[in-house]
Short mmCIF file of C-alpha atoms in Angstrom, two decimals:
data_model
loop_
_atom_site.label_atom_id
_atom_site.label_comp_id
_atom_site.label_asym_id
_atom_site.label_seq_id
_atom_site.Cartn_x
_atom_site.Cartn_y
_atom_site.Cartn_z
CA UNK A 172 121.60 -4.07 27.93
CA UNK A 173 119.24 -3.39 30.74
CA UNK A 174 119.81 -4.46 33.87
CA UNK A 175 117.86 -2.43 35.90
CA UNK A 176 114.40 -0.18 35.77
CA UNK A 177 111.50 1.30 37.42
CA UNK A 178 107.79 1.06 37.37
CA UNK A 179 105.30 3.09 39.10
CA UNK A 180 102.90 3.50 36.58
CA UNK A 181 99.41 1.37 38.67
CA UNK A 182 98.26 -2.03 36.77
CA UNK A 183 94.68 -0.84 36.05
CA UNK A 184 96.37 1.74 34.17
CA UNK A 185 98.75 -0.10 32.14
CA UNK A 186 95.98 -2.22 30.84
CA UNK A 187 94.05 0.10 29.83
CA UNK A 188 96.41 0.77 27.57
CA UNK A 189 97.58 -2.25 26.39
CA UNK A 190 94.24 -3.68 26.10
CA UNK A 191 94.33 -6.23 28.83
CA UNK A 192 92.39 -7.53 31.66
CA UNK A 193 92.78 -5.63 34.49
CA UNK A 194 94.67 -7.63 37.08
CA UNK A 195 92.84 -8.08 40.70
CA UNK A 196 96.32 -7.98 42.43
CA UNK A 197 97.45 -4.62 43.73
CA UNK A 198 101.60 -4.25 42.94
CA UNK A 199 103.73 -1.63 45.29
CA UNK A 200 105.83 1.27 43.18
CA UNK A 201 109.04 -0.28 42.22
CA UNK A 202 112.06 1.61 41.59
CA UNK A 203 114.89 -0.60 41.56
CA UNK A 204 113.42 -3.80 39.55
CA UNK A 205 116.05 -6.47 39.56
CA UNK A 206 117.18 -9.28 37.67
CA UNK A 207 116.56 -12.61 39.32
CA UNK A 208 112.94 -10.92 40.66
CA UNK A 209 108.85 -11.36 39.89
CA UNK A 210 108.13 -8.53 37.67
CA UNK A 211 105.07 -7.56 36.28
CA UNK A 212 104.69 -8.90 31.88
CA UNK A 213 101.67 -8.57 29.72
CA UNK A 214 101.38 -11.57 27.22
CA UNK A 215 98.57 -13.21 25.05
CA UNK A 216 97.59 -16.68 25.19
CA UNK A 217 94.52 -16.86 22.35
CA UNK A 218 94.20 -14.43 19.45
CA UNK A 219 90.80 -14.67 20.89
CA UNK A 220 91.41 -13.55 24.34
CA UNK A 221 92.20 -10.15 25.39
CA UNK A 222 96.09 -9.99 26.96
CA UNK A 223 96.74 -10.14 30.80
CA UNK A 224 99.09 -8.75 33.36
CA UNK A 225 100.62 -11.40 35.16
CA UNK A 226 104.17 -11.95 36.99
CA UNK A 227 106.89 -13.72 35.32
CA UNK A 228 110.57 -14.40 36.39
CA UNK A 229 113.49 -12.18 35.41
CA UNK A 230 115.38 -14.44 33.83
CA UNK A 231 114.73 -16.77 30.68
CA UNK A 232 115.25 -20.35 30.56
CA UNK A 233 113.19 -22.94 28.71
CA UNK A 234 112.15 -26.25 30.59
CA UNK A 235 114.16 -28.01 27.73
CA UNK A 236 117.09 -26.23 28.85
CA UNK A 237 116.58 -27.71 32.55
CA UNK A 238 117.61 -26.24 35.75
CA UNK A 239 121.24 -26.09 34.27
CA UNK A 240 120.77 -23.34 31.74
CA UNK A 241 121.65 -20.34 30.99
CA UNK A 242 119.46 -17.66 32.35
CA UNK A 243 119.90 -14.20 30.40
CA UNK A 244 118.16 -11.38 31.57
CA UNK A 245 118.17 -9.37 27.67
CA UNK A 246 118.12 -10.93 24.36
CA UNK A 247 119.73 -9.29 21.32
CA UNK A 248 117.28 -8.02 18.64
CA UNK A 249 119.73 -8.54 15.88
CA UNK A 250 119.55 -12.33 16.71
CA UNK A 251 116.39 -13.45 18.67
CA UNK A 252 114.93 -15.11 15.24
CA UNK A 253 117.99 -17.00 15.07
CA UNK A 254 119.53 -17.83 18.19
CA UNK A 255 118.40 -21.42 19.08
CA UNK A 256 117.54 -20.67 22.52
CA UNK A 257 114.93 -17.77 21.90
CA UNK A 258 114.24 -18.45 18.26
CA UNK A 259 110.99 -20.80 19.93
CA UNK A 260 109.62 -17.69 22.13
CA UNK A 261 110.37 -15.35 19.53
CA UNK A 262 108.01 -16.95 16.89
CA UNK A 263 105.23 -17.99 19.88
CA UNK A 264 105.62 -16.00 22.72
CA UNK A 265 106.43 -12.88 23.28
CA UNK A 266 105.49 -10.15 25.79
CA UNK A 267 105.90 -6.76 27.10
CA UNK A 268 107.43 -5.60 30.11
CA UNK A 269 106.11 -2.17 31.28
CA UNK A 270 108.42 0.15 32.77
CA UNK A 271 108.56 3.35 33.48
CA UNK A 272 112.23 4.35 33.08
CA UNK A 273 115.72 1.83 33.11
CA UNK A 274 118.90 2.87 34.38
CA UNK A 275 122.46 2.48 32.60
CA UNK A 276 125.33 3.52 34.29
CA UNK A 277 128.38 5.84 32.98
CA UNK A 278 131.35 3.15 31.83
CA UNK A 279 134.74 4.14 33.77
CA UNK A 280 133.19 5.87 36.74
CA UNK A 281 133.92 5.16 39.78
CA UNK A 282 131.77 4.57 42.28
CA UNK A 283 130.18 3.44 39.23
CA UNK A 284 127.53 6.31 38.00
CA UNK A 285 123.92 5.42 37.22
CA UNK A 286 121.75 7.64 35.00
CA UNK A 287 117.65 7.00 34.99
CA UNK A 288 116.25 6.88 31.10
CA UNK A 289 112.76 7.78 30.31
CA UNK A 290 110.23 9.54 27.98
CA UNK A 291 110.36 13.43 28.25
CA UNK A 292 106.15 13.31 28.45
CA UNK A 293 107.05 10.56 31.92
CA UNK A 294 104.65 8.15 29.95
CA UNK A 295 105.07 4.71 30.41
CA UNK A 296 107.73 2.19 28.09
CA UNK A 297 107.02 -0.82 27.04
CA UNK A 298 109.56 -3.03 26.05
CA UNK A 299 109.46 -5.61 23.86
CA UNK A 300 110.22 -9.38 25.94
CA UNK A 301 109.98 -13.32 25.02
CA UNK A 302 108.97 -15.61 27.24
CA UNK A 303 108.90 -19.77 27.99
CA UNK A 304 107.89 -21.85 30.80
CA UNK A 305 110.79 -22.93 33.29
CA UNK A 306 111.34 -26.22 34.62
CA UNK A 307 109.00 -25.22 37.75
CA UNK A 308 105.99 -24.36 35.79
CA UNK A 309 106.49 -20.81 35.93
CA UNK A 310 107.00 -18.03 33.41
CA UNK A 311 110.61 -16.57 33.16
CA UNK A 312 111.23 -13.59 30.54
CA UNK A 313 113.82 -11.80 28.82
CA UNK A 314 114.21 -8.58 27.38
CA UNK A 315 114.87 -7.52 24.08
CA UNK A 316 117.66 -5.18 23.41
CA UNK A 317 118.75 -3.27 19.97
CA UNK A 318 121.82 -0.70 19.63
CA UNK A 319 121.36 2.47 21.47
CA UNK A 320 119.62 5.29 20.32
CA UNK A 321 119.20 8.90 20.26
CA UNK A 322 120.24 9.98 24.09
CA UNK A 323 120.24 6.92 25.23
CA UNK A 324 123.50 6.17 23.47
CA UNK A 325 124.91 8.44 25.14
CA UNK A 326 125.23 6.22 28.42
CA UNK A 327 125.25 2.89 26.66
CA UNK A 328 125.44 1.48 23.58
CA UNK A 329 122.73 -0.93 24.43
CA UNK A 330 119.01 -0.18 25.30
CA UNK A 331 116.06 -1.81 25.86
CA UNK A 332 113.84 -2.65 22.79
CA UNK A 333 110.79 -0.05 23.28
CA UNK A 334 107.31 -0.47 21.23
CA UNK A 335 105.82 2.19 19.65
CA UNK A 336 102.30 2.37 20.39
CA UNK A 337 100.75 0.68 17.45
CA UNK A 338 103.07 -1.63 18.04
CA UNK A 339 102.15 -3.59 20.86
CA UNK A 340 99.22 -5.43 19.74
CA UNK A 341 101.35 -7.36 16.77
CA UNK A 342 103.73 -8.29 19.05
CA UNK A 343 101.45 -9.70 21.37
CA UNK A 344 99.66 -11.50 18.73
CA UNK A 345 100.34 -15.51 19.14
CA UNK A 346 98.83 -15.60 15.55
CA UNK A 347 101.61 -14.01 13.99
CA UNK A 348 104.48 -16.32 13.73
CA UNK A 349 106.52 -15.22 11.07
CA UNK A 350 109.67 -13.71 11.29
CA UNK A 351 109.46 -11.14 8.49
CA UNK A 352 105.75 -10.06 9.18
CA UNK A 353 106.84 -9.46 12.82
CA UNK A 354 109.72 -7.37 11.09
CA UNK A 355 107.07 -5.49 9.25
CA UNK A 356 104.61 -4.81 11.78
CA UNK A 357 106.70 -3.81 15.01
CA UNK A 358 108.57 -0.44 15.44
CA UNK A 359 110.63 0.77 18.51
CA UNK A 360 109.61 4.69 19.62
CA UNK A 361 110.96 7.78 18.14
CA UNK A 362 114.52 7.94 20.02
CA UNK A 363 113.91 12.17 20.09
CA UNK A 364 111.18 11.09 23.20
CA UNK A 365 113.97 9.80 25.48
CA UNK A 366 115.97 12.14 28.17
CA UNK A 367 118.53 10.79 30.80
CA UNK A 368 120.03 12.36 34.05
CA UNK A 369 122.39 11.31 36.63
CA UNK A 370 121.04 10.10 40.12
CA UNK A 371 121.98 8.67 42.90
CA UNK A 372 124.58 5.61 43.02
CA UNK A 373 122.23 3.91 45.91
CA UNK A 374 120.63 2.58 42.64
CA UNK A 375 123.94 0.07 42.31
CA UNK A 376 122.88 -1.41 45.28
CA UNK A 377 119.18 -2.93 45.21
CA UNK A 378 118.83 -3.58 48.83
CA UNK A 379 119.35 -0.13 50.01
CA UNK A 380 115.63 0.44 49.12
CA UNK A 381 112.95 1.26 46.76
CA UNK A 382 112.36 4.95 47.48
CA UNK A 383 110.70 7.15 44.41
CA UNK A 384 113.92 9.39 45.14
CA UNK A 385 116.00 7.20 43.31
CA UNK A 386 115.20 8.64 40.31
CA UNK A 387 115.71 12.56 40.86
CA UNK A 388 118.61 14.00 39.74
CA UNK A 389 121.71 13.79 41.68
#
């Protein structure tokens, strides 16, 4: 899964790399990003417009589903095309959700033991999301997961669905709709360009700040 990450990484620059529209708002360091919070999402309305950097809601949940719903936080790779309740935002809109590192914590550790995941060059992730418009008119978001990989596995066997590079652009695309040209086009990153380390357990606890130490080792 992923629960929990980090972005530093300014706006301007992300879209400059993504291609996008560089946003007017100016966004504080985050390194404890929540569930159940505004984060930052790039998505494409128009094959025809370049993508933006806007803020969408942790937490996915169609208007059709109302304000009952569920409200996941990840959605499983291995079933996004098929699940009913992301099959919709998996053909028409999908998204990315910059980061740059997640946390995943040590099972059977107690106090429970987070370790901070993240390229070994420190450039930023992008993971691949879905998106849908909530019964408020806003933007809420998920984000994809797929088995872990490489190091990663070796603190969870879940991890967030990262784009390589030439990725991005397909899965941004609102033309492309298919499921098995989506399939074709998109790759996750080599799995040899992620490192982990332990740090501090004030990471368990979101309210005990947002400090850039969170993420040296422990």
């Amino acid at each position: 899964m992923c629960g929990r990450f980090a972005l530093f990484t300014p706006l301007d620059q992300l879209a400059k790399m993504v291609g996008a529209t560089v946003p007017e708002q100016k966004v504080k360091p985050r390194y404890n990003v929540a569930p159940g919070t505004w984060i930052a999402a790039v998505y494409q309305t128009s094959e025809n417009e370049a993508p933006i950097i806007g803020e969408m809601w942790w937490g996915y949940r169609p208007r059709w589903a109302n304000s009952t719903g569920n409200q996941p936080i990840n959605a499983r790779v291995e079933t996004l095309a098929t699940n009913a309740y992301f099959k919709s935002a998996f053909s028409k809109h999908r998204c990315l959700i910059p980061a740059d590192g997640w946390y995943e914590w040590i099972k059977n550790t107690k106090p429970k033991q987070p370790h901070y995941i993240c390229r070994k060059d420190r450039k930023p992730l992008f993971f691949a999301g879905i998106f849908a418009e909530r019964d408020d008119g806003s933007l809420g978001c998920a984000i994809v997961t797929e088995p872990g990989r490489g190091s990663a596995a070796e603190v969870h066997d879940r991890m967030p669905l990262i784009l390589n590079e030439d990725s991005l652009k397909h899965w941004l695309a609102p033309d492309i709709t298919d499921r098995e040209t989506i399939k074709q086009m998109v790759r996750h990153i080599d799995a040899s360009l992620l490192e982990h380390w332990p740090v501090s357990t004030k990471v368990n606890k979101p309210a005990e700040g947002q400090s850039e130490e969170l993420i040296n080792p422990a």
